[in-house]
mmCIF file of C-alpha atoms in Angstrom:
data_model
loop_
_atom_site.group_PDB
_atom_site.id
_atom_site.type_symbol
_atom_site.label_atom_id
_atom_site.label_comp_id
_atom_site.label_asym_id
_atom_site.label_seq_id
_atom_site.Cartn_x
_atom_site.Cartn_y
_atom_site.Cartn_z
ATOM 1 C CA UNK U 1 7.534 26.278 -2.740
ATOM 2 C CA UNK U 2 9.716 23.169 -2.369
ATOM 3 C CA UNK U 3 13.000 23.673 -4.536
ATOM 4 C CA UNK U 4 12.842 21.024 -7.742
ATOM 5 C CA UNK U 5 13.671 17.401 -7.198
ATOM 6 C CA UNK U 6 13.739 14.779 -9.761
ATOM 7 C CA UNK U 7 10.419 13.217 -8.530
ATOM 8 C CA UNK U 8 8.689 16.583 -9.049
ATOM 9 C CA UNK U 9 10.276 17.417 -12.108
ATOM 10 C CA UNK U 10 9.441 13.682 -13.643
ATOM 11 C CA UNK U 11 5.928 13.526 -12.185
ATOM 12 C CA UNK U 12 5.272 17.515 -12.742
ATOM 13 C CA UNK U 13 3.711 17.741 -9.528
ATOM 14 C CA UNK U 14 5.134 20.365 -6.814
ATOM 15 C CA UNK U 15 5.662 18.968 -3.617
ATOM 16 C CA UNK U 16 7.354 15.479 -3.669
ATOM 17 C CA UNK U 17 4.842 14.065 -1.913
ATOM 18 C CA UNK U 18 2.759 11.276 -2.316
ATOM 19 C CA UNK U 19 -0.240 9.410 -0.627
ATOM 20 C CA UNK U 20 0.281 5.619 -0.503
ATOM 21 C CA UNK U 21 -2.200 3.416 -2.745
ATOM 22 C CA UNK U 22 -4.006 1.688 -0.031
ATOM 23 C CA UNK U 23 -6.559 -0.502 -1.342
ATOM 24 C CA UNK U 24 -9.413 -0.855 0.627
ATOM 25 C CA UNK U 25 -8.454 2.908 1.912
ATOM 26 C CA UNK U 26 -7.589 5.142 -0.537
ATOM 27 C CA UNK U 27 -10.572 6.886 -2.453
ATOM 28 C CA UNK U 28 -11.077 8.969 -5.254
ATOM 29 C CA UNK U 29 -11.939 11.998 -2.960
ATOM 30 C CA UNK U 30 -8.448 11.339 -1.073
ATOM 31 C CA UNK U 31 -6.463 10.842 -4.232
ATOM 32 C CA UNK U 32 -7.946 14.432 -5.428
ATOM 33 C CA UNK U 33 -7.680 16.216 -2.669
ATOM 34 C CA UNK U 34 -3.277 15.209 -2.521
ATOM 35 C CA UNK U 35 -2.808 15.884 -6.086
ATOM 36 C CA UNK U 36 -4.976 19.371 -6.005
ATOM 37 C CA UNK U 37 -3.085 20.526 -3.194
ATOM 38 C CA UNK U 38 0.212 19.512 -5.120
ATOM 39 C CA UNK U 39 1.259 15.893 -4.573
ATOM 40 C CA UNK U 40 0.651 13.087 -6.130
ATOM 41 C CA UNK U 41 -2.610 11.111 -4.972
ATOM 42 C CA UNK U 42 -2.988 7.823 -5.363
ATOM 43 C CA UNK U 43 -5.540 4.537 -6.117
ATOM 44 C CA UNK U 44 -5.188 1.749 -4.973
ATOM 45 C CA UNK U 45 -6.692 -0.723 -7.794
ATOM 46 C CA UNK U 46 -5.106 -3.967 -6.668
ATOM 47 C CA UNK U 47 -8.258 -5.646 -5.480
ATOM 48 C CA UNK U 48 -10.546 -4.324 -8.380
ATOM 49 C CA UNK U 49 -11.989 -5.597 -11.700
ATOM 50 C CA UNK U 50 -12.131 -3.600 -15.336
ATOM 51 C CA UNK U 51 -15.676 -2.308 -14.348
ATOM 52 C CA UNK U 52 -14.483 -0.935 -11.340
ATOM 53 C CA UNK U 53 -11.263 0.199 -12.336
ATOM 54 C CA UNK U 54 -13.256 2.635 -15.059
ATOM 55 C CA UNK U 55 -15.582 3.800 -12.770
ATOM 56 C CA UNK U 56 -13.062 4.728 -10.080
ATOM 57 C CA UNK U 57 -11.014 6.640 -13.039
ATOM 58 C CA UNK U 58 -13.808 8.501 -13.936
ATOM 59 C CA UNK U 59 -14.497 9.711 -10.148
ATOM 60 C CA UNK U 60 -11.269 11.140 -9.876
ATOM 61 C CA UNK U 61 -10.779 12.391 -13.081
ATOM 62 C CA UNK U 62 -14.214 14.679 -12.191
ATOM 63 C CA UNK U 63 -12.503 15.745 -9.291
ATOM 64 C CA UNK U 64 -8.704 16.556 -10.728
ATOM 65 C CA UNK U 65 -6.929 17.342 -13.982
ATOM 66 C CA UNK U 66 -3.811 16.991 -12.094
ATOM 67 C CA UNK U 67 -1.475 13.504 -12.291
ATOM 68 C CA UNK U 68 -2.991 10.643 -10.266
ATOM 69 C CA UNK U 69 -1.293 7.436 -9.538
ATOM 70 C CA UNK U 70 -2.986 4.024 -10.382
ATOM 71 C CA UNK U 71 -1.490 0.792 -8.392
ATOM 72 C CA UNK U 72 -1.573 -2.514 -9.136
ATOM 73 C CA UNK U 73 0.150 -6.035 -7.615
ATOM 74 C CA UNK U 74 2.247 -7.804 -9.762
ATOM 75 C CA UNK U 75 2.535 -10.780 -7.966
ATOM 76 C CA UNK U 76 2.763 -14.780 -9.370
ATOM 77 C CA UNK U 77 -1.114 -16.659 -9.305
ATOM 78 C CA UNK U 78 -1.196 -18.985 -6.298
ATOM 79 C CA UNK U 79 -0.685 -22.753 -6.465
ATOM 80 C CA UNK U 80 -3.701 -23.996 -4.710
ATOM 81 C CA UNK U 81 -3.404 -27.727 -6.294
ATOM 82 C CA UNK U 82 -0.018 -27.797 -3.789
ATOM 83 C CA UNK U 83 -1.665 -26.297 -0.748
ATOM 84 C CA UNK U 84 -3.312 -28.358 1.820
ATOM 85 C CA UNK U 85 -5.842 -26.264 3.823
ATOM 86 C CA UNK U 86 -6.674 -28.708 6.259
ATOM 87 C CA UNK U 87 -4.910 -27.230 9.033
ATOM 88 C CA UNK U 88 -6.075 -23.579 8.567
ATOM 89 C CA UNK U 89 -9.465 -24.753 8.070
ATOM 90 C CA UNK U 90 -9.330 -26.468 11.372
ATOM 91 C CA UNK U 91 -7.800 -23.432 13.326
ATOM 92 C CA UNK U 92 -10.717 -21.340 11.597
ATOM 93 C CA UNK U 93 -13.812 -23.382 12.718
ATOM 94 C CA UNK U 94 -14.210 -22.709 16.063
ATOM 95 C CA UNK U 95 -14.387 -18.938 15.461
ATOM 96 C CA UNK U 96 -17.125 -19.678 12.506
ATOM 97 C CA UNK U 97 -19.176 -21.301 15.140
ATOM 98 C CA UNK U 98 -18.826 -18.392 17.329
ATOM 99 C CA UNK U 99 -20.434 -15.889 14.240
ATOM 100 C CA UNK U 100 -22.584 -18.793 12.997
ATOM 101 C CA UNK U 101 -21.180 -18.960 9.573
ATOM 102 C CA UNK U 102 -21.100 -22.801 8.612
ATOM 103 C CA UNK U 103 -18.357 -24.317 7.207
ATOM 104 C CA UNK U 104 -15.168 -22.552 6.755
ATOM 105 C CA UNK U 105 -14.560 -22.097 2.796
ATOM 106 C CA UNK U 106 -11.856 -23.716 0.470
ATOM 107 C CA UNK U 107 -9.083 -20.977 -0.309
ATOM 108 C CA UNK U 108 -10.065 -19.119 -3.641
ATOM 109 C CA UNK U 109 -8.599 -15.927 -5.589
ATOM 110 C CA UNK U 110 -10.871 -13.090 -4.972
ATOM 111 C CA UNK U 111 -9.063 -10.903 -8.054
ATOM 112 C CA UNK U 112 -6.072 -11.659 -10.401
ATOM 113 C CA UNK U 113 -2.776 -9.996 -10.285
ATOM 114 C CA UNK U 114 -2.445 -7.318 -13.095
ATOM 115 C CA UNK U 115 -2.918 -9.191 -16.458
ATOM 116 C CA UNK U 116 -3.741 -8.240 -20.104
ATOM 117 C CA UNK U 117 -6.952 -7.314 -19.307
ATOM 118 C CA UNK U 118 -6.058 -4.764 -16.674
ATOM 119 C CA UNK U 119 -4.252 -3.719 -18.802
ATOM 120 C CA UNK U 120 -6.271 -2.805 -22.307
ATOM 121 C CA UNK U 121 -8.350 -1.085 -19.331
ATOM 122 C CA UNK U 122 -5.470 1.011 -17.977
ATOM 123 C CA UNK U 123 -4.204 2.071 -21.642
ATOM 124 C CA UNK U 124 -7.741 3.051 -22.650
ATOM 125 C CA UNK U 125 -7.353 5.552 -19.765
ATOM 126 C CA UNK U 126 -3.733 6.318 -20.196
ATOM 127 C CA UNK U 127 -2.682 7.512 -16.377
ATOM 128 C CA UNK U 128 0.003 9.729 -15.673
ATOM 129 C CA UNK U 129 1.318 7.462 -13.538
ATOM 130 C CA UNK U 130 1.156 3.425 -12.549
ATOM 131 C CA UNK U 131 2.689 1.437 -10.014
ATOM 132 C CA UNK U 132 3.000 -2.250 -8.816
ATOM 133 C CA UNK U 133 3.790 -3.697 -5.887
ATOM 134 C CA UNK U 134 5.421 -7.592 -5.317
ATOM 135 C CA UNK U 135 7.702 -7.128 -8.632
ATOM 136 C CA UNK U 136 7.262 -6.162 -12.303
ATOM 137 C CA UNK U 137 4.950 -6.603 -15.100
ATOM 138 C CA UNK U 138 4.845 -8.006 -17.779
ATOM 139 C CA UNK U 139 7.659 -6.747 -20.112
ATOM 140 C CA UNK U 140 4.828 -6.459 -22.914
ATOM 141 C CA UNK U 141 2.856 -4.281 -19.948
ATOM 142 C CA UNK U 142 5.999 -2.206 -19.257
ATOM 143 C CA UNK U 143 6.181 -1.336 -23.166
ATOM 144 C CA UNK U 144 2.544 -0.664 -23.693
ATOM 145 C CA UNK U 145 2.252 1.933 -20.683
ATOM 146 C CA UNK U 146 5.524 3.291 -21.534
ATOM 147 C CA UNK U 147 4.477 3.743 -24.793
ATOM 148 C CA UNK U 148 1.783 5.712 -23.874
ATOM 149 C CA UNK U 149 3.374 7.965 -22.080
ATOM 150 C CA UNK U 150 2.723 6.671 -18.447
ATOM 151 C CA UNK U 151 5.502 6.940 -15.883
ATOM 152 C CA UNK U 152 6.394 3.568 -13.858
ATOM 153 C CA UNK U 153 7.445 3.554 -10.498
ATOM 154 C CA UNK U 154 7.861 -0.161 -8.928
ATOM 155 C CA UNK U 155 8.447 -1.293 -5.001
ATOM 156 C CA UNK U 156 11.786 -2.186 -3.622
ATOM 157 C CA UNK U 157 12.228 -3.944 -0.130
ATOM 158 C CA UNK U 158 16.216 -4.607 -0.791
ATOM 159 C CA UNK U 159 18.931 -2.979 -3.106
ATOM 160 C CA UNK U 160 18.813 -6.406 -5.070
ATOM 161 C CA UNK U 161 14.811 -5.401 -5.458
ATOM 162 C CA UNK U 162 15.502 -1.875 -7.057
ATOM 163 C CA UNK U 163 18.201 -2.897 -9.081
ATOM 164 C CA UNK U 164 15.749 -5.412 -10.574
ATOM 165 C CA UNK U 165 13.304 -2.542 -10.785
ATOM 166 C CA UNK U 166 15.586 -0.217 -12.661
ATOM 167 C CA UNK U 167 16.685 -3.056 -14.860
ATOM 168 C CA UNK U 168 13.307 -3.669 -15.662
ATOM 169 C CA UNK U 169 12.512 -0.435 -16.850
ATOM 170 C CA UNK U 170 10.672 1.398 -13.909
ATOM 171 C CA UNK U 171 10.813 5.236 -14.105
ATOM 172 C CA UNK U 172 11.154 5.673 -10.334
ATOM 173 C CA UNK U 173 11.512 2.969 -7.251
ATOM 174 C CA UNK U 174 9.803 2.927 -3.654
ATOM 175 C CA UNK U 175 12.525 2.224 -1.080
ATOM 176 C CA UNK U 176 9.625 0.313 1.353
ATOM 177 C CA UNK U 177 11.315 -0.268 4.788
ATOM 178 C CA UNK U 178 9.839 -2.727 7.154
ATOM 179 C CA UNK U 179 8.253 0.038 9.665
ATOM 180 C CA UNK U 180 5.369 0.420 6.582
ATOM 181 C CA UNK U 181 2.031 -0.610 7.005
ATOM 182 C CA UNK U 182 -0.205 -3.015 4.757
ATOM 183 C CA UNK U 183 1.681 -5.642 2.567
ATOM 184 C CA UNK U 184 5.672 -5.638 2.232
ATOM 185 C CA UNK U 185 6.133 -5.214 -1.204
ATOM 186 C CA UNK U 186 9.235 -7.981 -1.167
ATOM 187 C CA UNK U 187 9.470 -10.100 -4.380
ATOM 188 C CA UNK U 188 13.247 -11.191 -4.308
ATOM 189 C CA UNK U 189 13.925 -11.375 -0.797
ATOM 190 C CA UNK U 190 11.449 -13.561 1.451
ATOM 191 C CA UNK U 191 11.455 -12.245 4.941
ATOM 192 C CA UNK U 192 13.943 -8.939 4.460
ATOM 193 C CA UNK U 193 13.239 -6.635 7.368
ATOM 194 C CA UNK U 194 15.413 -3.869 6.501
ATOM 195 C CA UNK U 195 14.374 -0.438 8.161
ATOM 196 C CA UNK U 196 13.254 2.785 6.001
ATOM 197 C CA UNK U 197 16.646 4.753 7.588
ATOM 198 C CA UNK U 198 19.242 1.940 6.530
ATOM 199 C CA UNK U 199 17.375 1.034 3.081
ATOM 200 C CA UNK U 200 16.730 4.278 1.249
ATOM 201 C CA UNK U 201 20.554 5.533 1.208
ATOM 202 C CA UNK U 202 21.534 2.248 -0.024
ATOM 203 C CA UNK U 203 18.977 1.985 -2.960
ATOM 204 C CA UNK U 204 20.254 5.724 -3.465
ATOM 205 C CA UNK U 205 23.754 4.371 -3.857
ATOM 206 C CA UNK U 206 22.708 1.423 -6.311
ATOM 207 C CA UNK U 207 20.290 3.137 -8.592
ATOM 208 C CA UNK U 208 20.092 6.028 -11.104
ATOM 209 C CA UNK U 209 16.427 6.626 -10.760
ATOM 210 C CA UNK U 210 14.472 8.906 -8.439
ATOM 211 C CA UNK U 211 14.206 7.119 -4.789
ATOM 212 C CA UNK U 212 10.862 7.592 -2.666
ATOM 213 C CA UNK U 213 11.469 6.885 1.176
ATOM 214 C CA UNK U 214 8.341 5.251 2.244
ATOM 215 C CA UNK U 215 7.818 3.212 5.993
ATOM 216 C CA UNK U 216 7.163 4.911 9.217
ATOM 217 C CA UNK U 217 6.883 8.700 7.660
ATOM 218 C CA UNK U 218 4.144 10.479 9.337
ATOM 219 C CA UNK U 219 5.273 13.675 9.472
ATOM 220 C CA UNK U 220 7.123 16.781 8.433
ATOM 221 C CA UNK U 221 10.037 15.759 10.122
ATOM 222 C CA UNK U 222 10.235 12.470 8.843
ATOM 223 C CA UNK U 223 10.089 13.750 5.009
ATOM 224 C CA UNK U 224 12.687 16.149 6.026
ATOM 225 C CA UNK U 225 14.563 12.746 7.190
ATOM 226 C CA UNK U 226 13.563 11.174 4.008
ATOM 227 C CA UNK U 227 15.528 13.647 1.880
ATOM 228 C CA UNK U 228 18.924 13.994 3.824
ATOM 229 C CA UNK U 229 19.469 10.023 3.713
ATOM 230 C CA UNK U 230 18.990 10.959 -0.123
ATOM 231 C CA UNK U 231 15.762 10.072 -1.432
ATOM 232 C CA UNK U 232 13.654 12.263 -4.320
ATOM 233 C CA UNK U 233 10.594 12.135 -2.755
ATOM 234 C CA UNK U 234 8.248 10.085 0.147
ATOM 235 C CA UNK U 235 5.199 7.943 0.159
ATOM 236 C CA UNK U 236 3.080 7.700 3.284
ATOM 237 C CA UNK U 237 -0.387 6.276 3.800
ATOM 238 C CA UNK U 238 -1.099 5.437 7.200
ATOM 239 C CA UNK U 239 -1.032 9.002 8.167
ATOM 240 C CA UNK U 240 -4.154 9.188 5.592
ATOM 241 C CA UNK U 241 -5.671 6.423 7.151
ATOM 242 C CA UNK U 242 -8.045 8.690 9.888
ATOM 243 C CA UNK U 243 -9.022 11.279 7.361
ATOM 244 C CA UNK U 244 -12.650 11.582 6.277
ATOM 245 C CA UNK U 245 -11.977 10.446 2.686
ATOM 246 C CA UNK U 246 -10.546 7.269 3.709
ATOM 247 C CA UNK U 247 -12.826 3.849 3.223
ATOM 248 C CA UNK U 248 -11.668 2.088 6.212
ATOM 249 C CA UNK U 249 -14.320 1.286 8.021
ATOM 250 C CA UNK U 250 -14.760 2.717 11.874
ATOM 251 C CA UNK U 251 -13.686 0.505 13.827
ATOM 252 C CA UNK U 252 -10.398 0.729 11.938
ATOM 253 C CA UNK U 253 -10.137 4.465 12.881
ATOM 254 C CA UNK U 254 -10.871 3.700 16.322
ATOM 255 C CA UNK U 255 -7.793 1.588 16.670
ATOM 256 C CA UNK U 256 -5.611 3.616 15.033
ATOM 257 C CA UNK U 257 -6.722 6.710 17.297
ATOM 258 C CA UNK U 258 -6.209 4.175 20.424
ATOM 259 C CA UNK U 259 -3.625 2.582 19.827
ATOM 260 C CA UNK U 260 0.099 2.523 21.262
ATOM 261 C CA UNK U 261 3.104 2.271 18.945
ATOM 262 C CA UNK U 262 4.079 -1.323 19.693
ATOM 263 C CA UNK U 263 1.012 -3.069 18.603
ATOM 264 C CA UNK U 264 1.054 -3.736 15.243
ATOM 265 C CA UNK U 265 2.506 -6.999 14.112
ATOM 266 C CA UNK U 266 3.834 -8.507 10.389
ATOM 267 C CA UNK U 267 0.758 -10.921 9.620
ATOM 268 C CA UNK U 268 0.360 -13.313 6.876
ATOM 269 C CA UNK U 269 -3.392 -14.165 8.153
ATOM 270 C CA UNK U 270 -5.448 -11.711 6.479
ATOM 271 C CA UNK U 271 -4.098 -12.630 2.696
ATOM 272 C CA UNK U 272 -1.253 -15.084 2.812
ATOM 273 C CA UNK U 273 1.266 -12.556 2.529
ATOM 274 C CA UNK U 274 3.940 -10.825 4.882
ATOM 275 C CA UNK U 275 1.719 -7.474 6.252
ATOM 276 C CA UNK U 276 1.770 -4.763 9.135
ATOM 277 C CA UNK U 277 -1.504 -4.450 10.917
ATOM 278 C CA UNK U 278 -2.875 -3.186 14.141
ATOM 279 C CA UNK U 279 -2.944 -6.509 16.401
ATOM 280 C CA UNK U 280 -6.429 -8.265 16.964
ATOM 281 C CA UNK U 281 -8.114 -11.259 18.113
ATOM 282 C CA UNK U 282 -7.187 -13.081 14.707
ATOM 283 C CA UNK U 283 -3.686 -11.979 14.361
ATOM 284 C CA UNK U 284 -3.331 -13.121 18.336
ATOM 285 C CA UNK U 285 -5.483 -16.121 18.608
ATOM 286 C CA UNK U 286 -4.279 -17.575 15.404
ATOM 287 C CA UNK U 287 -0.608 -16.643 15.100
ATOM 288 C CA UNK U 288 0.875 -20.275 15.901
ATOM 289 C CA UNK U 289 -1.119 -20.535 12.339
ATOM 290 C CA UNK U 290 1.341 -18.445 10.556
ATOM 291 C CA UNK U 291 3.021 -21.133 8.293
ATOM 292 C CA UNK U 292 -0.780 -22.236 7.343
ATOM 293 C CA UNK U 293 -1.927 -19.155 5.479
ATOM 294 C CA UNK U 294 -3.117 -19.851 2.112
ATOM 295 C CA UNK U 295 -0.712 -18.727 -0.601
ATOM 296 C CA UNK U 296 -1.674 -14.488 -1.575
ATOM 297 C CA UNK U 297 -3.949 -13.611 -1.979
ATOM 298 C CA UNK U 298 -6.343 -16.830 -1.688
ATOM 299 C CA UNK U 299 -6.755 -16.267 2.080
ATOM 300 C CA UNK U 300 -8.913 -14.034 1.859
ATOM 301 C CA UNK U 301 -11.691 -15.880 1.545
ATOM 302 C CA UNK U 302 -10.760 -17.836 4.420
ATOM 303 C CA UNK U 303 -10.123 -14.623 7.039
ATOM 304 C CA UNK U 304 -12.733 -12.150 5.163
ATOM 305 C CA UNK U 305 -16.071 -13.429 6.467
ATOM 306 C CA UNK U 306 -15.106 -13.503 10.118
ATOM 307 C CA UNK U 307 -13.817 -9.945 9.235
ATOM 308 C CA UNK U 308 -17.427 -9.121 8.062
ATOM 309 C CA UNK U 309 -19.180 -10.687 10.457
ATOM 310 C CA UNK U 310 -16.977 -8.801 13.121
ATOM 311 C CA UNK U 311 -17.642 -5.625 11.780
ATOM 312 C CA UNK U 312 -21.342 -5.895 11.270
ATOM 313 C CA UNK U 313 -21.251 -6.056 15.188
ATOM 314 C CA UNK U 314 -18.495 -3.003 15.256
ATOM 315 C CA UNK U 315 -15.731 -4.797 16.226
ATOM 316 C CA UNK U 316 -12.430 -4.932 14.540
ATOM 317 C CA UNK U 317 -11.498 -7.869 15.708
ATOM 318 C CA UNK U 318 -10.805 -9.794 12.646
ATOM 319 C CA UNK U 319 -10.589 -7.022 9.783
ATOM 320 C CA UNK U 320 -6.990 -6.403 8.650
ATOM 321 C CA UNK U 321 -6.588 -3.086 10.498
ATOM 322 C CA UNK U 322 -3.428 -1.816 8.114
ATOM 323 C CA UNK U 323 -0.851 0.577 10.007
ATOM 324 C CA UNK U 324 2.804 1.494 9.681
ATOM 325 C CA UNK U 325 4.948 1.751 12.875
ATOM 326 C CA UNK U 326 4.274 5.988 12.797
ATOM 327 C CA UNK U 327 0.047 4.847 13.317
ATOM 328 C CA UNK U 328 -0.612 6.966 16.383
ATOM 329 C CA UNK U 329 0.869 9.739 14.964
ATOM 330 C CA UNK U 330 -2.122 9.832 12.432
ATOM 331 C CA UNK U 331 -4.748 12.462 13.246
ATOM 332 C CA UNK U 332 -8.259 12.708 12.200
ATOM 333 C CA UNK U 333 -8.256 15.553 9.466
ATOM 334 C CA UNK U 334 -9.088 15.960 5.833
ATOM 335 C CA UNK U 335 -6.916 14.805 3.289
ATOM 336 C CA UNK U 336 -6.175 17.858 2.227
ATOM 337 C CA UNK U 337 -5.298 19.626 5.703
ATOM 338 C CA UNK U 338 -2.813 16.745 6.352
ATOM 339 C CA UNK U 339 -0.987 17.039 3.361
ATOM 340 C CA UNK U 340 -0.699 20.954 3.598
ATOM 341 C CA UNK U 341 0.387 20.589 7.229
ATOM 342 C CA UNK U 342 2.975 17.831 6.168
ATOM 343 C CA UNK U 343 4.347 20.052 3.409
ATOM 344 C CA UNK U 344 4.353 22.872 5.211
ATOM 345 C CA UNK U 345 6.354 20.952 8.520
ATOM 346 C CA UNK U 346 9.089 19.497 6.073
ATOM 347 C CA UNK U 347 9.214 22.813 3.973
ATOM 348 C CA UNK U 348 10.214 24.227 7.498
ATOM 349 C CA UNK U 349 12.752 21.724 8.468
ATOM 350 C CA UNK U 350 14.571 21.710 5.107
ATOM 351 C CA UNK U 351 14.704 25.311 5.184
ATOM 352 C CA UNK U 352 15.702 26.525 8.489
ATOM 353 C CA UNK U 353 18.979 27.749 8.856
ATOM 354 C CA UNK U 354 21.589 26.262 11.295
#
């Protein structure tokens, strides 16, 4: 058994682990098989609406009575009336005519960031725990959840970003450094790049709150790491990413299993917003386009139908294949056998004696 920490003892779970809310990735099976086995699984509800939220609750509550984390973005609504999508348009139709798919759509928002109706949703189903990524609620939200009982945790890229958090009244903050996979949670500070090992002990210093290391952990010996630089707990998700409860689709797991450990890259072409993902034809072909990407998350549209088109034909080419820095390090087990054998290799580290 791990010896207490404040993350365990404020999220009552026993190991203080937890399995990164990866939307598009993360499934009720995955999030049940972490918090069964004594972590804290996770959902990643960013990209979903009410309907979809309810049903996924009701999955995993059928598969755990145990504390389950529900995430959500927090981010501002895109501008599109100041965006001209001319240019990314352009850069986009010759690889339309290569699938066949017409004309290259206007920019559009495929789901809202967390508003009031999220939220009447998530206090109907009052979750042990919530987080959001790209900032802070509402401070109506914040009350609401709090009041029912929920426990906050927010995303921090920068010491500026978790004081913020704590200010705001999060229960626990996310050091996120740069090595993570999918999108930087940054809401303060465009373009910080700070690394997991120099971040977490300086959000440690700044903030009362339980810290959870997250970016580049993969293994036991990086949550040992985690907790001497000072942090409560750790998040990780790409090592998830391979498992058979994980929705990402094959050729995904292919890459990741291929791989080498320089080739992701810090894309804004899949959404319009700063991400790590395995590199590909778009992020290659298209990365003098940068600058261009529609404002988050309204390029989507524009990048998702070569992405489906690709896949349909097995190629990855132009899906957002999410990975931290630690990707080949991933192996293909379940859920459950990855987080015993990460507990178990941290448990080991921590407690071996000089």
């Amino acid at each position: 058994m791990w010896p207490s920490t404040r993350l365990t003892e404020l999220l009552r779970i026993e190991h203080p682990i937890i399995q990164a809310p990866m939307a598009g990735a993360s499934t009720p099976a995955m999030a049940a098989a972490v918090s069964n086995a004594g972590g804290l699984g996770s959902i990643g509800a960013a990209m979903m609406n009410a309907e979809t939220l309810r049903k996924t609750a009701e999955e995993t509550s059928a598969l755990t009575n145990r504390p389950v984390n529900f995430n959500f973005f927090a981010h501002e609504e895109p501008d599109l009336g100041a965006y001209d999508a001319a240019p990314m348009r352009a850069a986009l139709k010759p690889l339309y005519d290569e699938f066949g798919l017409g004309d290259v759509p206007q920019p559009s928002v495929p789901a809202p960031a967390f508003n009031d109706e999220m939220l009447e949703v998530l206090l109907t189903l009052s979750p042990k725990v919530a987080s959001f990524h790209f900032g802070l609620p509402a401070p109506h939200a914040i009350e609401a959840l709090k009041a029912r009982g929920t426990i906050l945790i927010g995303n921090a890229t920068s010491v500026a970003e978790a004081v913020a958090l704590e200010k705001g009244g999060m229960d626990a903050i996310i050091a996120q450094g740069m090595e993570a996979g999918g999108h930087r949670g940054t809401f303060l500070n465009t373009g910080n790049d700070m690394g997991t090992m120099a971040l977490v002990p300086q959000i440690v210093d700044a903030v009362t709150l339980p810290v959870i290391a997250a970016g580049g952990i993969a293994d036991g010996r990086g949550i040992a790491a985690a907790f001497m630089l000072g942090a409560d707990g750790t998040q990780l998700g790409t090592a998830f990413l391979r498992s058979p409860e994980s929705a990402i689709p094959a050729p995904h797991k292919k890459a990741l299993a291929e791989r080498a450990d320089n080739e992701t890259r810090v894309t804004r072409l899949f959404s319009g917003r700063n991400a790590r993902a395995l590199k590909n034809r778009l992020t290659e072909e298209l990365a003098a386009f940068e600058r261009e990407a529609a404002p988050f998350p309204s390029q989507r549209p524009l990048s998702g139908p070569l992405a489906k088109a690709a896949l349909a034909k097995g190629s990855g080419d132009f899906h957002s294949l999410w990975s931290g820095q630690a990707g080949p390090m991933a192996q293909e087990e379940p859920s459950a056998a990855i987080f015993e054998r990460l507990r178990a290799e941290a448990l080991k580290r921590l407690t071996a004696r000089p």
